[in-house]
CSV table of C-alpha atoms and ligand atoms in Angstrom, one decimal:
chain,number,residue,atom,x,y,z
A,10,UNK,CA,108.7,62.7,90.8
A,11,UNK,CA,107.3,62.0,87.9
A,12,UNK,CA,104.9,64.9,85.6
A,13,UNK,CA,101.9,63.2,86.6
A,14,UNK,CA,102.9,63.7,90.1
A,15,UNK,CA,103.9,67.3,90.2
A,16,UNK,CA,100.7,67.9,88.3
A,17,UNK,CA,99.0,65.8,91.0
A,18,UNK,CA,100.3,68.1,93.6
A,19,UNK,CA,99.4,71.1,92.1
A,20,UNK,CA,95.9,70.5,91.6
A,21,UNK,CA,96.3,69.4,95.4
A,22,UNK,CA,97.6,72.8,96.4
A,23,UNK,CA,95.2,74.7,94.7
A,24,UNK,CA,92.3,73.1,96.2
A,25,UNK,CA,93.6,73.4,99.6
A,26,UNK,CA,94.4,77.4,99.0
A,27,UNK,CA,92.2,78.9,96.4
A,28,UNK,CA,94.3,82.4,98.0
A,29,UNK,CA,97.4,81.0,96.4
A,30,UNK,CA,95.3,81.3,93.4
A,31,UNK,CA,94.2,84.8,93.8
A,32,UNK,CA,95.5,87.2,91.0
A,33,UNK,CA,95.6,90.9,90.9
A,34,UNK,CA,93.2,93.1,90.3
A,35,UNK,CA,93.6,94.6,86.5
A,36,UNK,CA,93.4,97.5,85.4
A,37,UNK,CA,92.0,96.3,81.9
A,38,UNK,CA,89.5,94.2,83.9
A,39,UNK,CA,88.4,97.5,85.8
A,40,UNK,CA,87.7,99.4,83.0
A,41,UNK,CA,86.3,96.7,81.4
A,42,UNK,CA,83.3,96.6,84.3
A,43,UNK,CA,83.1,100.5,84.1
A,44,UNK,CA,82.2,100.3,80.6
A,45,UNK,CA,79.5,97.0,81.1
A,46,UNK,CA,78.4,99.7,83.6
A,47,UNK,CA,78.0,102.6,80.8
A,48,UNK,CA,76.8,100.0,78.2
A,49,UNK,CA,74.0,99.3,81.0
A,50,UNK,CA,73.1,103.0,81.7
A,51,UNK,CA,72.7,104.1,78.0
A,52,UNK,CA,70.7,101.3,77.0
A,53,UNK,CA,68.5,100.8,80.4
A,54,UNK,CA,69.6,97.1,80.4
A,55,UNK,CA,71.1,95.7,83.5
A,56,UNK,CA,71.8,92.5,82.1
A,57,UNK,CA,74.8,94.2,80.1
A,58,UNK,CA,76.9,94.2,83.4
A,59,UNK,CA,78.0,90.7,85.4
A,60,UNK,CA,76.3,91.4,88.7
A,61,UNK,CA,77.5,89.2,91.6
A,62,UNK,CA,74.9,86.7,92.3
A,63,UNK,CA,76.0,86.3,96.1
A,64,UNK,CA,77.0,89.3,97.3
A,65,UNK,CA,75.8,92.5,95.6
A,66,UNK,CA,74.7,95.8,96.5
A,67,UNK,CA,73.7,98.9,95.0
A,68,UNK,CA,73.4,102.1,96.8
A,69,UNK,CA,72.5,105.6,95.4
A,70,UNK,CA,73.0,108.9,97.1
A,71,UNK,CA,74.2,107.1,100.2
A,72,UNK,CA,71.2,105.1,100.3
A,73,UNK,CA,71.2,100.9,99.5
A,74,UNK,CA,67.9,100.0,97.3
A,75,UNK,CA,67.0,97.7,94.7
A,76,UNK,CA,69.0,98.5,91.5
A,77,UNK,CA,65.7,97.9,89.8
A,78,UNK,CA,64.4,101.2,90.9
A,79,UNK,CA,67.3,103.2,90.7
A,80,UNK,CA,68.9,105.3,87.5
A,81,UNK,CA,70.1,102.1,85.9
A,82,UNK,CA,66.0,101.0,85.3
A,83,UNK,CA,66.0,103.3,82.1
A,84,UNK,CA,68.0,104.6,80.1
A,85,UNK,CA,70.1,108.0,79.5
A,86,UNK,CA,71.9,109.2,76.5
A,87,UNK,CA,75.4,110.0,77.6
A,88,UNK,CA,77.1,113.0,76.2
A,89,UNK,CA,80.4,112.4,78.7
A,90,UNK,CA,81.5,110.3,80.4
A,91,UNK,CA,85.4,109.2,82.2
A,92,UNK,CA,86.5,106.2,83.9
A,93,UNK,CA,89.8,105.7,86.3
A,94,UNK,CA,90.8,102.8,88.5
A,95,UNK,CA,92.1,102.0,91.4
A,96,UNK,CA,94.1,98.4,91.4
A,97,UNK,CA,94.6,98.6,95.2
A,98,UNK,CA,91.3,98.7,96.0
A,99,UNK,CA,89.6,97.2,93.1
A,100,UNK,CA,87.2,99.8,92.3
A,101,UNK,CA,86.7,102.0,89.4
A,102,UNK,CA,85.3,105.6,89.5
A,103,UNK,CA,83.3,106.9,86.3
A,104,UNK,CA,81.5,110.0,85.8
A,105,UNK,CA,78.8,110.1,82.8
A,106,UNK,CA,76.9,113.8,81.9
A,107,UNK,CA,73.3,113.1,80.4
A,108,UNK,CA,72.0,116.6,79.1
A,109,UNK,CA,69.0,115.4,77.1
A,110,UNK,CA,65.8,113.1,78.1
A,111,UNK,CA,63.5,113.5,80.5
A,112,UNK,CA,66.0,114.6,83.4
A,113,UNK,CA,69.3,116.0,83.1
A,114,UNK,CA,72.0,114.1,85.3
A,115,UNK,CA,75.8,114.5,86.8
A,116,UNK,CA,76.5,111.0,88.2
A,117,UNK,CA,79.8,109.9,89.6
A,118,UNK,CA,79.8,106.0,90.5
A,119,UNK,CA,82.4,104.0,92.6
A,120,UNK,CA,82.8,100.0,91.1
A,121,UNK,CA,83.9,97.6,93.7
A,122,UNK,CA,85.1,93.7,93.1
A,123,UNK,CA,85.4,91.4,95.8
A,124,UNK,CA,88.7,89.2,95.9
A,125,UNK,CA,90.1,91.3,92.7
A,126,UNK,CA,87.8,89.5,90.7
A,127,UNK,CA,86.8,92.0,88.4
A,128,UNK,CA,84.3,89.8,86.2
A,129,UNK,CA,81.7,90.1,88.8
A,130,UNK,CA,80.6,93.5,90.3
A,131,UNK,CA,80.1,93.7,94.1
A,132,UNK,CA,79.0,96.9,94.7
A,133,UNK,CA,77.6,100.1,92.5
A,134,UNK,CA,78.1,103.1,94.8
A,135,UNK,CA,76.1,106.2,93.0
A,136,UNK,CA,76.1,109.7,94.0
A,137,UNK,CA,73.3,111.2,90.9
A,138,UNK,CA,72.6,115.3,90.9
A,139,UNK,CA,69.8,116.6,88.9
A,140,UNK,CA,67.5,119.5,88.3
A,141,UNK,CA,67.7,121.3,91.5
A,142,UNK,CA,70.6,119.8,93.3
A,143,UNK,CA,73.7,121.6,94.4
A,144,UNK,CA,74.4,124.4,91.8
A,145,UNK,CA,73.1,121.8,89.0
A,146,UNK,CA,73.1,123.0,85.2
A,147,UNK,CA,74.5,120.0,82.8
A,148,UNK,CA,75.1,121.0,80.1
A,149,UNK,CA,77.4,124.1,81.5
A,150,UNK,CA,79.3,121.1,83.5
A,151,UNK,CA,79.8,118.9,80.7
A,152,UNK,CA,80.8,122.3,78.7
A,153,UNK,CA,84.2,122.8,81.0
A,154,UNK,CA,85.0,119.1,81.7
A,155,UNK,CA,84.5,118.3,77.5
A,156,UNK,CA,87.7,121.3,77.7
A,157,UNK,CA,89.9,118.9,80.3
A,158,UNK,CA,92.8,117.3,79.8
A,159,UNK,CA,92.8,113.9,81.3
A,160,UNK,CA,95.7,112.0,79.4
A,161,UNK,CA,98.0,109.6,81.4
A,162,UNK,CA,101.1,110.9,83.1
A,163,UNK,CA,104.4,109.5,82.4
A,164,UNK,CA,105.5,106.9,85.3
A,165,UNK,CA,108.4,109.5,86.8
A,166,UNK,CA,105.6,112.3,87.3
A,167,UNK,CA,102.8,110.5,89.1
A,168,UNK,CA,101.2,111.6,92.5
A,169,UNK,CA,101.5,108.9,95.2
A,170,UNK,CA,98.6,106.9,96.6
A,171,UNK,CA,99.5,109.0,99.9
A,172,UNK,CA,99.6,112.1,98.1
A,173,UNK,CA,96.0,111.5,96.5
A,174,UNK,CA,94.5,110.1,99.6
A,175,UNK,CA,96.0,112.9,101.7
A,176,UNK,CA,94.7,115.6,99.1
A,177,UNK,CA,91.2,113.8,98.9
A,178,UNK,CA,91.1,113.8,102.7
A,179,UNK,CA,92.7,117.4,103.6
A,180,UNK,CA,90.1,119.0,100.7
A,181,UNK,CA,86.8,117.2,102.8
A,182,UNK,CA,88.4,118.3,106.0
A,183,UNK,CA,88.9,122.2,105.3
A,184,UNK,CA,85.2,122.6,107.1
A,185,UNK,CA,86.2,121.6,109.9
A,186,UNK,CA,89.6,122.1,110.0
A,187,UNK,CA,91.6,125.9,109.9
A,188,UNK,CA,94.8,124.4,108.4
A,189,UNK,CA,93.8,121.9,106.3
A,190,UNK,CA,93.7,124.2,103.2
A,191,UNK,CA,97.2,125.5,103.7
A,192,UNK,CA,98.3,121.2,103.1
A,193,UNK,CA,96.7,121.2,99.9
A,194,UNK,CA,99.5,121.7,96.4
A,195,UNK,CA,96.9,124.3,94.8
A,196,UNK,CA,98.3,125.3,91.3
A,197,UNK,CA,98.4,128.1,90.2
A,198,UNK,CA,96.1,127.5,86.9
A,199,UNK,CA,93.7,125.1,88.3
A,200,UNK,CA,90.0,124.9,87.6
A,201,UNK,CA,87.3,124.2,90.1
A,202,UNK,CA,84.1,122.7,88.8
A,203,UNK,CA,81.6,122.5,91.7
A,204,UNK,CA,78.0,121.0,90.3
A,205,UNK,CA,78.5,124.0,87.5
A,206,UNK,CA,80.0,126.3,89.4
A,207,UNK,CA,83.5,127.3,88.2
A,208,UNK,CA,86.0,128.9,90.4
A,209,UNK,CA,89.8,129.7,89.4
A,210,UNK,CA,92.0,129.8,90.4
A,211,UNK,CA,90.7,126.8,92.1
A,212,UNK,CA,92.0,127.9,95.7
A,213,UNK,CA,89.6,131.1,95.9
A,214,UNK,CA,87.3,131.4,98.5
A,215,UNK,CA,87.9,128.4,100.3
A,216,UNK,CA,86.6,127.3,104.1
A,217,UNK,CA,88.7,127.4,106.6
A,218,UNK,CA,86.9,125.0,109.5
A,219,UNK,CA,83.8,126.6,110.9
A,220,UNK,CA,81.7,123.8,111.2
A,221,UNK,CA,82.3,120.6,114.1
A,222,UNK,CA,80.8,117.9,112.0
A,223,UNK,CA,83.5,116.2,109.8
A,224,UNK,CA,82.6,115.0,106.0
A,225,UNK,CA,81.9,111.1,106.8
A,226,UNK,CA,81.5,107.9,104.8
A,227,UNK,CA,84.6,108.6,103.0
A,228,UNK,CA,85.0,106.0,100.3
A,229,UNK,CA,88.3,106.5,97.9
A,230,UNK,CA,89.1,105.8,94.1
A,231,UNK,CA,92.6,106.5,93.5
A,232,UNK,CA,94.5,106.3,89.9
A,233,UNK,CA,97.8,107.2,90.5
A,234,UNK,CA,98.4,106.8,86.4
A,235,UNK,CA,96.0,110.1,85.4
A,236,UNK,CA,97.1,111.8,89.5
A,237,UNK,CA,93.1,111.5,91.0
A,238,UNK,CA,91.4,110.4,93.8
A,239,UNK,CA,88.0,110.2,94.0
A,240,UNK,CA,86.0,110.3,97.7
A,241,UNK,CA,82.8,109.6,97.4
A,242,UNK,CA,81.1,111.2,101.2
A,243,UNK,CA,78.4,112.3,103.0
A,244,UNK,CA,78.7,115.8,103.9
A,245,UNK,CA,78.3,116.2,107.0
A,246,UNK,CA,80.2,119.4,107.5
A,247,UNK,CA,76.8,121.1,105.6
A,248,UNK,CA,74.5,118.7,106.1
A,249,UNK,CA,73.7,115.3,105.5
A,250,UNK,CA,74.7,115.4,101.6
A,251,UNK,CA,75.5,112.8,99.6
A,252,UNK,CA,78.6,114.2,97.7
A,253,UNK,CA,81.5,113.4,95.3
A,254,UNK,CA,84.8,114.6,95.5
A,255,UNK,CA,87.2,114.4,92.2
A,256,UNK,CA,90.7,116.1,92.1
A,257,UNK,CA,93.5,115.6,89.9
A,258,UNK,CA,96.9,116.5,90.6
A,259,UNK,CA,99.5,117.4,87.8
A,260,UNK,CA,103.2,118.0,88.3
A,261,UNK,CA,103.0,118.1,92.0
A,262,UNK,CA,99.6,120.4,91.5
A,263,UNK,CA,96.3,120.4,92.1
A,264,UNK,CA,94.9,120.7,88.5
A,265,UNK,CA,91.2,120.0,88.6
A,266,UNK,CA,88.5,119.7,91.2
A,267,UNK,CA,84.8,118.3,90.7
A,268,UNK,CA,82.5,118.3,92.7
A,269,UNK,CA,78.8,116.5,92.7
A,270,UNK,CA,76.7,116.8,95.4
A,271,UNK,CA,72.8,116.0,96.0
A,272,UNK,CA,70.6,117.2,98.3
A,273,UNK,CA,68.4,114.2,99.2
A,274,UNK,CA,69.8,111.0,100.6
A,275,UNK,CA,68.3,108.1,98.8
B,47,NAG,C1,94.5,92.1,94.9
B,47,NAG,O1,95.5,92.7,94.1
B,47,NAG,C2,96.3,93.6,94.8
B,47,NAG,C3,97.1,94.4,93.8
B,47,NAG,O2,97.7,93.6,92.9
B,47,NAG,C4,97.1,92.8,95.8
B,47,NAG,O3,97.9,93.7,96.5
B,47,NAG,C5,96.1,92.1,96.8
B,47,NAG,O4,96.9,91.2,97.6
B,47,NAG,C6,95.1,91.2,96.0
B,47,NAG,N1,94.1,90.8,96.9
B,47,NAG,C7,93.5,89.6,96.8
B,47,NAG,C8,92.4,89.4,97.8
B,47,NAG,O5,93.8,88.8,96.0
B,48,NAG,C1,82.2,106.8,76.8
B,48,NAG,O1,83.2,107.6,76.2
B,48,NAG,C2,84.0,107.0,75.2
B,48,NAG,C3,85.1,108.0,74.7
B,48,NAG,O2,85.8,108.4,75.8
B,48,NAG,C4,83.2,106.6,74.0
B,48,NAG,O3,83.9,105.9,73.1
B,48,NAG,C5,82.1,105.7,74.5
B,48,NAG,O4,81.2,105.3,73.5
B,48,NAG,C6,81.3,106.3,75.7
B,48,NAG,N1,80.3,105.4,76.2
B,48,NAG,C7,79.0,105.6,76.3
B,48,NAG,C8,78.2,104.5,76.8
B,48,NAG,O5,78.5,106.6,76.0
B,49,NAG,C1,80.1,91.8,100.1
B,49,NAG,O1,80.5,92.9,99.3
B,49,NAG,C2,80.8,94.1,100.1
B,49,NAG,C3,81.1,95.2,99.1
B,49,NAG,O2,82.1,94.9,98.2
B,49,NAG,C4,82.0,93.7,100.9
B,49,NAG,O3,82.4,94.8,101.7
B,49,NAG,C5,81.7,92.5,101.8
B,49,NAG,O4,82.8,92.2,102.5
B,49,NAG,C6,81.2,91.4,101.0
B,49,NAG,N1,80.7,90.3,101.9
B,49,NAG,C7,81.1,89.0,101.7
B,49,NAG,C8,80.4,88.1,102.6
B,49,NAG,O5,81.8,88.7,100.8
């Protein structure tokens, strides 16, 4: 065969199966979109992200509407804000802390790219608390997460993806479920961050079933490489309230949990 040939071929193969083609979602490529996303949000301008032009939706508190009329049509000065990302699923989860401007905010948003391409944004998934939602004061939030410690844990030390997404899963189902608390690796020093409510040890007080509805629309961002998963729900177990779930595990321990949670869908 000659090189034109095998170059012939190629090209041939490729058109036939673009999947062959399909790479990996990146990490780098993730946070790459998170920031666009940040970039956006602090200056008001949507056209700093790469939106998809077939398929794109934006939802906020549970809720799909035109991004136009959302939190990304102005602009917020962010005091805080954290991204992780999920290279299974292709999605990113950042939270920013606005204290100043007209509204104070909490926001924790889910990024998702179809076929791993992460130079075009699918889906914005919101959950935004302000002035008057669930235990809301920003500025003593952003006070205890500015005093986290988020850095990357070495490759022998990481949670699993099951661990996370069982963690995630058994922490939404202790409403409805007696046991589920008793699965969960609390840690001795962990911290609890609930809108601005601080508990800790982080496994005081905590429900043990009671109600019959369980926590639905469970969506996941898990970062095995900083030990979180983050499940963005609605919490039905209360309620109908669109909610955000962050915990980070540590050494086998559940290390941090944050919670955001609205009180209006929409
Ligand atoms: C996306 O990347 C993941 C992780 O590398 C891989 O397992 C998956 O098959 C890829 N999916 C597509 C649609 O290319
Ligand atoms: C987000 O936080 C990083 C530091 O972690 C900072 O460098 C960056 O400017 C922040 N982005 C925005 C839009 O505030
Ligand atoms: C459109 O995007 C959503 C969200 O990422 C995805 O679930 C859905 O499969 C996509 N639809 C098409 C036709 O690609």
């Amino acid at each position: 065969m000659t090189q034109r040939n095998i170059l012939g071929g190629f090209v041939a193969l490729f058109a036939a199966f673009p999947s062959a083609l399909a790479a990996d979602c990146a990490r780098e490529g993730l946070l790459a979109a998170a920031q666009s996303y940040l970039t956006a949000q602090s200056t008001g301008q949507l056209s700093a992200m790469k939106l998809s032009t077939s398929n794109f939706t934006y939802q906020q508190n549970n809720k799909v509407r035109e991004i136009s009329t959302g939190l990304l049509s102005q602009s917020y000065k962010i005091d805080l804000n954290r991204s992780t990302a999920d290279t299974v699923a292709c999605a990113s989860y950042t939270m920013w802390i606005s204290t100043t401007g007209s509204k104070p905010y909490v926001v924790g948003t889910q990024i998702r790219h179809n076929d791993n391409n992460t130079n075009e944004i699918a889906l914005i998934d919101t959950i935004a608390a302000t002035t008057g939602d669930l235990f809301f004061d920003a500025s003593k939030t952003l006070g205890y997460i500015k005093a986290e410690d988020w850095t990357t844990i070495p490759e022998a030390g990481r949670p699993s993806r099951d661990t996370l997404r069982k963690a995630g899963d058994a922490y939404l189902d202790m409403w409805t479920d007696a046991k589920a608390a008793d699965t969960i690796p609390w840690g001795t020093d962990c911290e609890r961050v609930e809108g601005s409510q601080l508990t800790r040890p982080c496994n005081g007080q905590l429900p043990r079933g009671g109600s019959s509805k369980k926590n639905g629309m469970r969506r996941y961002v898990i970062d095995e490489t900083v030990g979180s998963v983050d499940v963005l729900c609605q919490f039905d177990s209360l309620g109908t309230m669109p909610d955000s779930h962050e915990i980070r595990i540590v050494n086998g321990k559940v290390k941090y949990v944050h919670t955001i949670t609205a009180l209006r869908v929409g």
